DNA sequence: TGGTCGTCTGTGACCGTGCACAGAACGCCG
DNA sequence: CGGCGTTCTGTGCACGGTCACAGACGACCA
């Protein structure tokens, strides 16, 4: 870039107003001990010369940036599909904006990205980070910890990592929605368990077991790695082969449930006549399916808001307990037509 | 924030390696004229002291930031619904990452945001910007122009604004997809026209007129402000009241088409038996509807890639023609079941 | 031997801001 | 009038880099 036409600096303002740099700086930062006369002259001068503070210089002097990273460790394709991430992002963005911080979205897709992102986060460009969907032994999380960047997580961190976090009670919610199946008299209930490499996936499976108790059958557990529509469809087909008498299914996300629904209808099963189906997330999928899905409402936006607030607290030096139990936000079972 | 434990600087590296700051700087920037011996000593020293370059300092000295803003002027709710924006964002992010630039996502929702964002963009935090879905007389676009920040647009800019841009031929694409309706023998064809305050919305309506020619009937045009599912449903109901004999509909986005589909089925019309329906975008909606939608495929990801590339060209000082005609990427009509 | 050229290195100034410190101006009081 | 506290202002330095310049050094050649 041609180093631009050179912008007005604090010195230009000082000269124009007939005062010193220090006084201008004081006005900028709203400090006491500035005469009304000087203040007015300076405010006038700022308009005249078109002054805009230089963030880089301020960051350098203050050693902070008023920016917070929003790190999503997720394949690009899923970033687009997952409705929660968008809502979490918006929640975080709202809170940070109100605190006059900028949010920098960082999508870590390939492992190749790791180094670049770590360099960026360590480069003084951000004061802290919100991290979403960390895996077990996530290298990015380790990097954040190593450079001791104030960080909060959405979702429970891996064991041994002490970091403040917000999440939902995946286990309890999964149990509650599975009980909805059981209460309606279903006997042979299966699960399409996705993303078992995260705490959320594993916890939902556990909640499913809790609800079924002795009726739980390991043979009716189908695992898939990714939260995808296609995965739900395939898994459902497999489940029907394993147990044709199946009469209930818990799909651990709505997108997966939507895929499962397609497979069920294609196999000639009616929903909820022959088979009851429940999902998770209360995403747009749930309302748009025919029949609409019974599912779990997850306060995604609030998760983002709370995580961002945690980071701001850390930055403010507040004593945020890195409570291993984290903060759990409540979920609701939304009963619609599918179960 | 407690000004952190102080990180290693270029001077620490120099001391450790027994050379001067200048030499370290040269190694960092990959310049010629550094002895192998010095280079190795410095690389070694960087590891020993755990050196990470300070971006703020570099930005200050270079007067640039290696960051590019991605400005979305869209209500938060639509940011979540619109599948194109996600894809555009990813495309831009990919290109910028590969050029070792960071992308800063900025969502401008309320007008209250305008000032904060303008301040940010002018604060030397970004070298350039990609702007999506600018309105006519968009204040944010005007601000960008005023501070002469290198900018590229996705979508045609308002008349009189000279700025490089990429887009699609909305008019031609709308014409092509409408012709699909006409070819199949439909006579009374209506349109649900959304977002007429953008170039895209207005152009799609124009393309619709082109295709129908004398058969165009202003009475079969229903307008709605926002690209929403609910808007499609309501508009469809209105259209059926106006013309019960309607046998074809162009909804100017898939989300709107999906809403229209629901209304058609609820009104007892079969699709495509009684009424043919086409959408726009080829989003996930299109494939998931029953019947699947005939629609227009929009290369959203590539739009993001190209726009980002334009900004990088501007930054590199390449002579990017702010061609009023912009760059138009090709679209396809995807024929599925709904028409 | 001296001059020239190419390679390599160190030093000081500078980018634009915040902050600590020194001190000026003023009013008040003994 | 001198001392003191409060309010206000200016100056030097620091933040962590980049860059231009000067100069050292060795090789080569006339």
XYZ file of C-alpha atoms (C1' of nucleotides) in Angstrom:
738
model
C 0.000 0.000 0.000
C 1.311 3.477 -0.765
C 1.700 4.595 2.862
C -1.424 6.688 2.571
C -1.555 10.485 2.634
C -0.435 10.547 6.283
C -3.137 11.143 8.761
C -3.366 13.759 11.438
C -1.709 12.864 14.721
C -1.990 14.037 18.224
C 0.803 16.521 17.511
C -1.111 18.142 14.689
C -4.031 18.584 17.034
C -1.779 20.043 19.706
C -0.235 22.527 17.309
C -3.606 23.565 15.929
C -5.010 24.058 19.410
C -1.899 25.746 20.747
C -1.335 23.256 23.541
C 0.974 20.340 24.173
C 0.616 16.671 23.234
C 0.093 15.740 26.833
C -2.973 17.877 27.156
C -4.468 16.447 24.006
C -3.832 12.981 25.325
C -5.597 13.862 28.544
C -8.640 15.077 26.685
C -8.709 11.915 24.613
C -8.704 9.758 27.690
C -11.169 11.862 29.602
C -8.850 12.616 32.472
C -9.326 15.300 35.080
C -7.288 18.444 35.298
C -7.921 19.964 31.910
C -9.214 23.522 31.703
C -12.458 24.055 29.854
C -10.691 26.461 27.579
C -8.066 23.913 26.543
C -10.652 21.195 26.152
C -12.759 23.221 23.799
C -9.806 24.342 21.737
C -8.681 20.761 21.392
C -12.059 19.397 20.452
C -12.314 22.108 17.861
C -8.843 21.360 16.539
C -9.610 17.654 16.241
C -12.424 18.432 13.873
C -10.354 20.892 11.888
C -7.497 18.500 11.200
C -9.746 15.427 10.982
C -8.067 13.543 13.738
C -8.604 9.798 14.174
C -6.651 8.032 16.912
C -4.122 5.519 15.685
C -5.003 2.225 17.225
C -1.684 0.567 16.579
C 0.186 3.255 18.451
C -2.222 3.161 21.327
C -2.030 -0.603 21.484
C 1.709 -0.455 21.528
C 1.829 2.035 24.345
C -0.869 0.375 26.412
C 0.027 -3.159 25.510
C -3.518 -4.070 24.748
C -5.791 -4.000 21.748
C -9.413 -3.838 22.835
C -10.027 -6.793 20.567
C -11.066 -10.322 21.424
C -10.653 -13.369 19.250
C -13.563 -15.653 18.511
C -11.921 -18.946 17.705
C -13.960 -21.635 16.017
C -12.284 -24.947 15.615
C -14.503 -26.490 13.020
C -14.360 -27.535 9.389
C -15.571 -24.786 7.113
C -18.504 -26.836 5.895
C -19.811 -27.351 9.399
C -19.328 -23.758 10.302
C -21.978 -23.052 7.710
C -24.353 -25.805 8.733
C -24.259 -25.486 12.481
C -26.921 -23.055 13.614
C -25.505 -22.775 17.108
C -22.229 -21.294 16.049
C -23.875 -18.401 14.297
C -25.960 -17.601 17.331
C -23.035 -17.940 19.721
C -21.036 -15.637 17.508
C -23.743 -13.025 17.516
C -24.151 -13.179 21.273
C -20.447 -12.714 21.829
C -20.280 -9.946 19.273
C -23.086 -8.048 20.952
C -21.522 -8.115 24.392
C -18.083 -7.209 23.123
C -19.401 -4.353 21.021
C -21.192 -2.895 23.979
C -17.964 -2.975 25.928
C -16.309 -1.193 23.007
C -14.257 -4.192 22.033
C -13.881 -5.560 18.567
C -14.411 -9.219 17.847
C -12.081 -10.969 15.475
C -13.499 -14.148 14.015
C -10.983 -16.872 13.463
C -11.921 -20.158 11.828
C -9.401 -22.896 12.341
C -10.059 -25.518 9.737
C -6.988 -27.410 8.719
C -4.154 -28.062 11.097
C -2.091 -25.956 8.767
C -3.962 -22.981 10.186
C -2.805 -23.640 13.703
C 0.506 -21.903 13.454
C -0.769 -18.825 11.693
C -3.572 -18.394 14.169
C -1.324 -18.943 17.149
C 1.031 -16.328 15.804
C -1.832 -13.945 15.354
C -3.253 -14.499 18.806
C 0.161 -14.136 20.358
C 0.991 -11.037 18.346
C -0.756 -8.664 20.694
C -3.597 -8.326 18.276
C -6.162 -9.547 20.742
C -6.378 -9.252 24.503
C -8.319 -12.445 24.968
C -10.294 -15.134 23.241
C -13.565 -16.981 23.233
C -13.117 -20.508 22.027
C -15.887 -22.686 20.705
C -16.005 -26.435 20.344
C -12.586 -27.344 21.607
C -11.673 -30.962 21.194
C -9.967 -33.200 23.641
C -6.274 -32.268 23.528
C -6.940 -29.379 21.196
C -3.597 -27.946 20.063
C -5.103 -24.510 19.675
C -6.353 -24.539 23.231
C -2.945 -25.609 24.406
C -1.372 -22.747 22.508
C -3.773 -20.294 24.121
C -2.939 -21.650 27.534
C 0.787 -21.551 26.863
C 0.752 -17.868 26.019
C -1.574 -17.323 28.976
C -4.054 -15.366 26.934
C -7.234 -14.702 28.901
C -9.645 -17.227 27.470
C -13.147 -18.516 28.043
C -14.714 -21.566 26.493
C -18.125 -22.420 25.239
C -18.455 -26.034 26.240
C -16.681 -27.997 28.895
C -12.883 -27.995 28.589
C -10.880 -31.203 28.483
C -9.994 -32.684 31.844
C -7.024 -31.022 33.462
C -7.427 -27.710 31.659
C -8.457 -24.982 34.037
C -10.303 -22.314 32.198
C -13.591 -20.544 32.841
C -16.411 -21.802 30.693
C -20.128 -21.796 30.047
C -22.144 -24.620 28.667
C -25.308 -26.570 29.007
C -26.037 -29.710 30.918
C -25.868 -31.967 27.894
C -26.291 -35.072 29.953
C -29.351 -33.853 31.813
C -30.930 -32.423 28.674
C -30.363 -35.624 26.746
C -31.892 -37.548 29.600
C -34.925 -35.284 29.651
C -35.605 -35.523 25.955
C -35.100 -39.281 25.952
C -37.586 -39.561 28.789
C -40.065 -37.884 26.499
C -39.709 -40.944 24.257
C -40.043 -43.387 27.110
C -43.052 -41.656 28.613
C -44.922 -41.999 25.355
C -44.576 -45.759 25.701
C -41.672 -46.488 23.391
C -39.825 -49.738 24.061
C -37.042 -50.191 21.516
C -35.213 -46.896 21.493
C -31.996 -46.205 19.576
C -29.576 -43.297 19.359
C -27.584 -41.707 16.604
C -24.603 -40.472 18.578
C -22.507 -37.824 16.878
C -19.313 -36.013 17.750
C -18.178 -38.312 20.530
C -14.785 -36.633 20.491
C -16.329 -33.613 22.209
C -17.652 -33.497 25.706
C -21.078 -32.582 24.335
C -21.422 -35.691 22.203
C -20.247 -38.041 24.901
C -22.482 -36.426 27.518
C -25.567 -36.733 25.369
C -24.958 -40.423 24.952
C -24.543 -40.730 28.694
C -27.822 -38.909 29.341
C -29.521 -41.270 26.933
C -28.267 -44.230 28.992
C -29.419 -42.552 32.177
C -32.951 -42.269 30.844
C -33.221 -45.800 29.534
C -31.621 -47.524 32.493
C -31.829 -51.300 32.086
C -33.568 -50.921 28.753
C -30.415 -49.450 27.224
C -29.060 -51.630 24.427
C -25.558 -51.020 23.116
C -26.654 -52.607 19.854
C -28.927 -49.634 19.197
C -26.135 -47.077 19.358
C -24.900 -45.873 15.983
C -21.955 -43.484 15.994
C -21.025 -40.873 13.440
C -18.200 -38.357 13.528
C -19.873 -35.233 12.145
C -23.105 -33.356 12.795
C -24.440 -33.682 9.274
C -27.737 -34.296 7.570
C -26.264 -37.091 5.457
C -24.855 -38.774 8.526
C -28.323 -38.872 10.053
C -29.814 -40.459 6.983
C -27.174 -43.176 6.721
C -27.149 -43.896 10.408
C -30.910 -44.255 10.433
C -30.787 -46.807 7.655
C -28.227 -48.778 9.586
C -30.321 -48.599 12.718
C -33.403 -49.938 10.902
C -31.396 -52.873 9.627
C -30.161 -53.671 13.093
C -33.579 -53.452 14.664
C -36.622 -53.385 12.387
C -38.897 -53.182 15.440
C -37.357 -49.890 16.485
C -39.976 -47.453 17.779
C -37.956 -44.507 19.092
C -34.828 -42.582 18.098
C -32.763 -39.842 19.681
C -30.646 -38.022 17.133
C -28.126 -35.819 18.922
C -28.654 -32.838 16.670
C -31.546 -31.512 14.615
C -29.661 -31.673 11.347
C -28.973 -35.323 12.032
C -32.585 -35.845 13.075
C -33.765 -34.297 9.826
C -31.646 -36.761 7.904
C -32.963 -39.589 10.034
C -36.510 -38.443 9.357
C -35.937 -38.649 5.641
C -34.642 -42.194 5.978
C -37.567 -43.202 8.174
C -40.156 -41.883 5.754
C -38.323 -43.438 2.837
C -38.450 -46.779 4.677
C -42.196 -46.460 4.985
C -42.275 -45.699 8.684
C -44.631 -42.992 9.881
C -43.464 -40.426 12.416
C -44.556 -40.352 15.158
C -46.976 -43.190 14.365
C -44.492 -46.015 13.987
C -41.409 -44.324 15.306
C -40.937 -41.361 17.618
C -37.989 -39.090 16.911
C -36.316 -36.413 18.987
C -33.468 -34.078 18.117
C -31.247 -31.551 19.843
C -30.616 -27.791 19.364
C -33.984 -26.413 18.336
C -32.458 -25.088 15.148
C -34.438 -24.017 12.118
C -34.449 -27.660 11.071
C -36.720 -28.549 13.943
C -39.510 -26.197 12.964
C -39.276 -26.871 9.255
C -39.405 -30.651 9.307
C -42.647 -32.451 8.584
C -43.543 -33.384 11.285
C -41.866 -30.679 13.339
C -39.264 -32.082 15.691
C -39.443 -32.457 19.413
C -36.042 -31.258 20.523
C -33.953 -29.468 23.152
C -33.707 -25.725 23.119
C -30.178 -24.572 23.683
C -29.616 -20.925 24.626
C -26.874 -20.509 22.039
C -26.954 -16.759 21.909
C -26.714 -16.477 25.653
C -23.819 -18.911 25.677
C -21.930 -16.498 23.465
C -22.899 -13.552 25.619
C -21.787 -15.233 28.818
C -18.503 -16.442 27.393
C -17.686 -12.970 26.120
C -18.579 -11.514 29.499
C -16.202 -13.968 31.146
C -13.357 -12.805 28.957
C -14.161 -9.182 29.727
C -14.130 -10.020 33.437
C -10.739 -11.626 33.072
C -9.455 -8.561 31.270
C -10.841 -6.311 33.970
C -8.837 -8.298 36.476
C -11.896 -9.603 38.193
C -11.354 -12.803 40.014
C -13.154 -15.207 37.735
C -13.188 -18.598 39.291
C -12.021 -21.170 36.787
C -14.647 -23.346 38.375
C -14.229 -26.866 37.041
C -17.996 -27.086 37.109
C -18.319 -24.070 34.844
C -21.598 -22.267 34.422
C -24.457 -24.304 33.094
C -27.340 -22.567 31.393
C -30.766 -24.149 31.478
C -32.280 -25.966 28.521
C -35.892 -26.734 27.645
C -37.447 -29.710 25.993
C -39.562 -28.337 23.172
C -42.389 -30.745 22.480
C -43.622 -30.631 18.912
C -45.030 -33.341 16.687
C -42.337 -35.931 16.167
C -42.570 -37.474 19.630
C -5.300 -6.461 32.373
C -2.143 -6.788 34.449
C 0.313 -5.824 31.696
C 1.356 -9.464 31.340
C 4.770 -10.879 32.240
C 6.460 -8.911 29.432
C 7.235 -10.834 26.360
C 10.513 -11.202 24.574
C 11.339 -8.468 22.087
C 13.638 -8.172 19.169
C 16.274 -6.767 21.511
C 16.202 -9.839 23.713
C 16.760 -11.956 20.654
C 19.619 -9.739 19.526
C 21.315 -9.933 22.899
C 20.898 -13.695 23.096
C 22.309 -14.157 19.602
C 25.065 -11.630 20.071
C 24.031 -9.452 17.161
C 22.229 -6.162 16.705
C 18.517 -5.428 16.411
C 18.905 -4.532 12.789
C 20.181 -7.960 11.886
C 17.347 -9.648 13.731
C 14.881 -7.465 11.871
C 16.459 -8.459 8.592
C 16.099 -12.126 9.399
C 12.486 -11.622 10.362
C 11.712 -9.992 7.081
C 13.697 -12.432 5.000
C 16.002 -9.840 3.540
C 19.252 -10.499 1.749
C 22.656 -9.738 3.159
C 22.594 -11.801 6.313
C 25.371 -14.315 6.939
C 24.346 -17.907 7.482
C 26.087 -17.834 10.788
C 24.103 -14.868 12.052
C 20.884 -16.261 10.692
C 21.270 -19.537 12.507
C 22.252 -17.889 15.758
C 19.198 -15.673 15.569
C 16.795 -18.460 14.747
C 18.186 -20.385 17.652
C 17.891 -17.396 19.954
C 14.282 -16.813 18.951
C 13.396 -20.253 20.170
C 15.344 -19.861 23.377
C 13.656 -16.647 24.443
C 10.298 -17.605 22.953
C 10.041 -14.653 20.670
C 6.736 -13.672 19.077
C 6.644 -10.529 16.946
C 4.505 -7.735 18.291
C 2.002 -6.878 15.646
C 1.066 -3.515 17.057
C 4.647 -2.313 16.929
C 5.116 -3.578 13.424
C 1.875 -1.986 12.330
C 2.912 1.296 13.816
C 6.241 1.318 12.050
C 4.891 0.084 8.727
C 1.632 1.946 8.872
C -0.348 -1.114 7.956
C -1.982 -4.016 9.720
C -2.225 -7.017 7.421
C -5.866 -7.214 8.355
C -8.925 -6.738 6.192
C -12.397 -5.964 7.414
C -15.370 -8.021 6.312
C -18.274 -5.678 6.713
C -21.776 -7.088 6.676
C -24.553 -4.596 6.736
C -27.386 -6.821 7.739
C -29.671 -7.344 10.697
C -28.332 -9.988 13.026
C -31.260 -12.301 12.422
C -30.683 -12.346 8.691
C -27.006 -12.843 9.083
C -27.934 -16.195 10.565
C -30.522 -17.133 7.978
C -28.787 -16.110 4.816
C -26.710 -18.999 3.522
C -24.860 -16.836 1.038
C -23.235 -14.660 3.624
C -21.660 -17.606 5.363
C -20.236 -18.887 2.116
C -18.992 -15.477 1.033
C -17.340 -15.056 4.397
C -15.571 -18.366 4.099
C -14.380 -17.638 0.590
C -12.943 -14.296 1.615
C -11.400 -15.779 4.719
C -9.655 -18.474 2.719
C -8.068 -16.089 0.256
C -6.993 -13.642 2.923
C -5.520 -16.378 5.092
C -3.452 -17.650 2.226
C -2.092 -14.163 1.698
C -1.268 -14.065 5.401
C -3.872 -11.486 6.175
C -6.361 -11.666 8.981
C -10.029 -11.126 8.393
C -12.008 -9.088 10.875
C -15.709 -9.729 10.732
C -17.831 -6.698 11.394
C -21.596 -6.910 11.556
C -23.325 -3.589 11.287
C -26.810 -4.036 12.563
C -28.252 -0.916 14.065
C -27.312 2.517 12.862
C -25.893 3.022 16.299
C -23.052 0.748 15.189
C -22.036 3.012 12.358
C -19.859 5.331 14.331
C -18.040 2.651 16.264
C -17.305 0.687 13.140
C -16.160 3.728 11.217
C -13.830 4.617 14.038
C -12.482 1.113 14.029
C -11.963 0.980 10.300
C -10.295 4.368 10.346
C -8.092 3.500 13.289
C -5.465 1.779 11.217
C -6.714 -1.568 12.356
C -7.430 -2.777 8.861
C -5.778 -2.013 5.560
C -8.884 -2.583 3.523
C -12.384 -3.946 3.524
C -14.763 -6.267 1.786
C -18.289 -5.027 2.018
C -21.357 -7.159 1.524
C -24.886 -6.123 0.732
C -24.498 -2.395 0.656
C -27.713 -0.464 0.363
C -28.412 2.499 -1.784
C -26.821 5.482 -0.055
C -25.253 3.264 2.580
C -23.661 5.487 5.235
C -21.037 2.872 5.982
C -19.979 2.737 2.357
C -19.763 6.494 2.316
C -17.560 6.414 5.389
C -15.257 3.896 3.756
C -14.996 6.056 0.682
C -14.371 9.175 2.714
C -11.377 7.697 4.488
C -10.252 6.250 1.147
C -9.831 2.784 2.562
C -9.186 0.247 -0.183
C -12.521 -1.478 -0.547
C -14.221 -4.046 -2.738
C -17.899 -4.870 -2.815
C -19.878 -8.000 -3.232
C -22.820 -6.833 -5.255
C -23.201 -3.811 -7.476
C -22.506 -0.480 -5.785
C -24.998 2.363 -5.845
C -24.858 4.587 -8.900
C -22.095 7.133 -8.733
C -19.887 5.182 -6.366
C -16.745 4.009 -8.090
C -15.449 0.952 -6.393
C -14.330 -2.431 -7.707
C -16.881 -5.154 -7.222
C -17.931 -8.677 -8.065
C -21.432 -9.934 -8.393
C -23.743 -12.027 -10.428
C -26.035 -11.119 -13.268
C -29.161 -11.088 -11.160
C -31.290 -9.865 -13.994
C -30.134 -12.507 -16.443
C -30.359 -15.280 -13.889
C -33.848 -14.270 -12.863
C -34.848 -14.185 -16.486
C -33.423 -17.659 -17.071
C -35.176 -19.232 -14.127
C -38.455 -17.551 -14.971
C -38.174 -18.876 -18.488
C -38.064 -22.324 -16.955
C -41.573 -21.629 -15.671
C -42.779 -20.296 -18.991
C -41.306 -23.164 -20.985
C -43.247 -25.653 -18.918
C -46.418 -23.989 -20.121
C -47.343 -21.802 -17.173
C -49.618 -18.875 -17.945
C -50.389 -16.954 -14.773
C -47.030 -16.390 -13.165
C -46.429 -14.262 -10.074
C -43.388 -13.105 -8.163
C -42.553 -12.625 -4.527
C -40.070 -9.789 -4.807
C -37.878 -9.247 -1.792
C -35.219 -6.730 -0.862
C -36.026 -4.156 -3.504
C -33.816 -1.646 -1.742
C -30.784 -3.541 -3.021
C -29.623 -3.798 -6.562
C -30.052 -7.573 -6.396
C -33.709 -7.476 -5.497
C -34.575 -4.867 -8.076
C -32.615 -6.676 -10.788
C -34.356 -9.958 -10.133
C -37.706 -8.312 -10.567
C -36.507 -6.776 -13.797
C -35.311 -10.148 -15.100
C -38.696 -11.583 -14.282
C -40.338 -8.909 -16.416
C -37.888 -9.588 -19.213
C -38.863 -13.234 -19.309
C -42.586 -12.691 -19.227
C -42.700 -9.863 -21.704
C -46.299 -8.869 -22.451
C -47.585 -11.523 -20.095
C -46.166 -9.612 -17.139
C -48.882 -8.476 -14.739
C -48.094 -5.902 -12.096
C -50.961 -7.285 -10.065
C -49.033 -10.498 -9.530
C -46.063 -8.765 -7.908
C -45.971 -9.017 -4.128
C -43.202 -7.146 -2.358
C -41.608 -7.893 0.968
C -38.700 -6.147 2.661
C -36.749 -9.061 4.114
C -35.503 -12.410 2.844
C -37.397 -14.497 5.355
C -39.294 -17.765 5.443
C -42.289 -16.121 7.089
C -42.352 -13.422 4.432
C -42.619 -16.088 1.753
C -45.521 -17.766 3.481
C -47.497 -14.575 3.943
C -46.776 -13.271 0.485
C -47.888 -16.534 -1.048
C -51.201 -16.359 0.749
C -51.698 -12.864 -0.534
C -50.828 -13.920 -4.057
C -53.366 -16.759 -3.979
C -56.061 -14.358 -2.899
C -55.210 -11.984 -5.703
C -55.159 -14.698 -8.324
C -56.598 -18.099 -7.441
C -55.756 -19.360 -10.937
C -52.056 -18.753 -10.374
C -49.948 -21.553 -11.833
C -46.359 -20.332 -11.425
C -44.321 -18.439 -8.831
C -40.826 -17.036 -8.696
C -39.664 -16.446 -5.133
C -36.488 -14.409 -5.156
C -34.733 -16.504 -2.534
C -34.937 -20.134 -1.467
C -35.910 -19.297 2.087
C -38.807 -17.277 0.738
C -39.647 -20.078 -1.689
C -39.731 -22.575 1.162
C -42.218 -20.384 2.980
C -44.255 -20.043 -0.191
C -44.220 -23.798 -0.597
C -45.670 -24.273 2.843
C -48.477 -21.842 2.039
C -49.209 -23.521 -1.298
C -49.457 -26.979 0.233
C -51.570 -25.644 3.071
C -53.912 -24.124 0.492
C -54.327 -27.509 -1.116
C -52.258 -26.786 -4.207
C -49.872 -29.461 -5.397
C -46.357 -28.507 -6.491
C -45.492 -28.749 -9.308
C -48.851 -30.224 -10.318
C -51.032 -27.174 -9.809
C -48.358 -24.565 -9.347
C -44.708 -24.482 -10.386
C -42.303 -22.773 -8.030
C -38.732 -21.569 -8.469
C -36.348 -20.014 -6.000
C -32.956 -18.356 -5.966
C -29.616 -19.164 -4.274
C -29.467 -22.962 -4.260
C -29.136 -22.927 -0.515
C -29.731 -25.928 1.724
C -33.417 -25.029 1.607
C -33.616 -25.967 -2.018
C -32.473 -29.545 -1.573
C -34.428 -30.161 1.603
C -37.829 -28.999 0.484
C -40.437 -31.507 -0.613
C -40.438 -31.265 -3.589
C -36.855 -30.061 -4.021
C -36.698 -26.588 -5.489
C -35.680 -25.572 -8.950
C -33.461 -22.584 -8.318
C -30.424 -20.547 -9.350
C -27.004 -21.569 -8.188
C -25.015 -18.605 -7.022
C -21.250 -19.041 -6.622
C -21.256 -17.434 -3.197
C -17.950 -18.784 -2.053
C -16.230 -17.620 -5.178
C -17.786 -14.192 -4.794
C -16.031 -13.918 -1.449
C -12.789 -15.164 -2.900
C -12.844 -12.713 -5.754
C -13.753 -9.742 -3.602
C -10.939 -10.515 -1.202
C -8.543 -10.878 -4.104
C -9.612 -7.453 -5.344
C -8.778 -5.888 -2.007
C -5.397 -7.599 -1.965
C -4.730 -6.270 -5.451
C -5.586 -2.771 -4.313
C -3.234 -3.142 -1.372
C -0.483 -4.389 -3.647
C -0.880 -1.223 -5.652
C -2.065 -3.067 -8.718
C -4.138 -0.993 -11.007
C -7.548 -2.457 -10.360
C -10.021 -0.938 -12.713
C -13.045 0.261 -10.794
C -14.991 -0.917 -13.799
C -18.570 0.275 -13.428
C -19.580 -3.036 -14.978
C -17.774 -4.955 -12.274
C -17.020 -8.629 -12.612
C -19.982 -10.888 -13.094
C -19.675 -14.538 -12.183
C -21.803 -17.073 -13.999
C -24.878 -18.659 -12.489
C -26.684 -21.911 -13.304
C -30.322 -22.804 -13.256
C -30.585 -25.965 -11.189
C -33.617 -27.917 -12.306
C -35.115 -30.072 -9.590
C -38.695 -31.073 -8.915
C -40.653 -27.934 -8.126
C -40.793 -26.662 -11.722
C 49.231 -0.460 -3.175
C 45.029 1.822 -3.632
C 40.414 1.964 -5.385
C 36.050 -0.154 -6.167
C 32.436 -3.241 -5.439
C 29.528 -6.476 -3.044
C 28.330 -8.306 1.350
C 27.286 -7.831 5.981
C 26.466 -5.325 10.470
C 25.444 -1.688 13.967
C 23.309 2.787 15.213
C 20.157 6.462 15.496
C 15.862 8.298 14.148
C 11.125 7.516 13.669
C 6.122 5.528 13.709
C 1.905 7.821 17.297
C 0.487 7.235 21.623
C 0.407 7.030 27.135
C 2.488 8.046 31.411
C 5.469 9.835 35.109
C 7.533 13.691 36.542
C 8.578 18.445 37.057
C 7.018 22.624 37.523
C 3.879 26.865 36.710
C -0.056 29.457 38.197
C -3.254 30.467 41.575
C -5.819 30.839 45.876
C -5.724 30.410 50.714
C -4.091 30.784 55.270
C -1.130 31.834 59.139
C 4.993 37.732 52.705
C 6.158 32.797 52.735
C 4.506 28.181 52.634
C 1.222 24.904 51.050
C -2.170 22.441 48.366
C -4.821 22.162 44.105
C -5.294 22.550 39.390
C -3.333 22.549 35.067
C 0.432 22.062 31.504
C 4.729 20.660 29.053
C 8.581 17.385 28.345
C 11.214 13.157 28.114
C 10.967 8.481 27.846
C 8.917 4.091 26.829
C 6.304 0.759 23.897
C 8.671 -2.769 19.889
C 9.428 -2.685 15.750
C 11.462 -0.739 10.552
C 14.481 1.747 7.828
C 18.252 4.629 6.030
C 22.728 5.450 6.574
C 27.464 4.785 7.631
C 30.968 1.948 7.902
C 33.724 -2.550 8.310
C 35.508 -6.239 5.814
C 37.208 -9.080 2.154
C 37.830 -9.993 -2.791
C 39.202 -8.438 -6.983
C 41.560 -5.763 -10.323
C 44.423 -2.162 -12.351
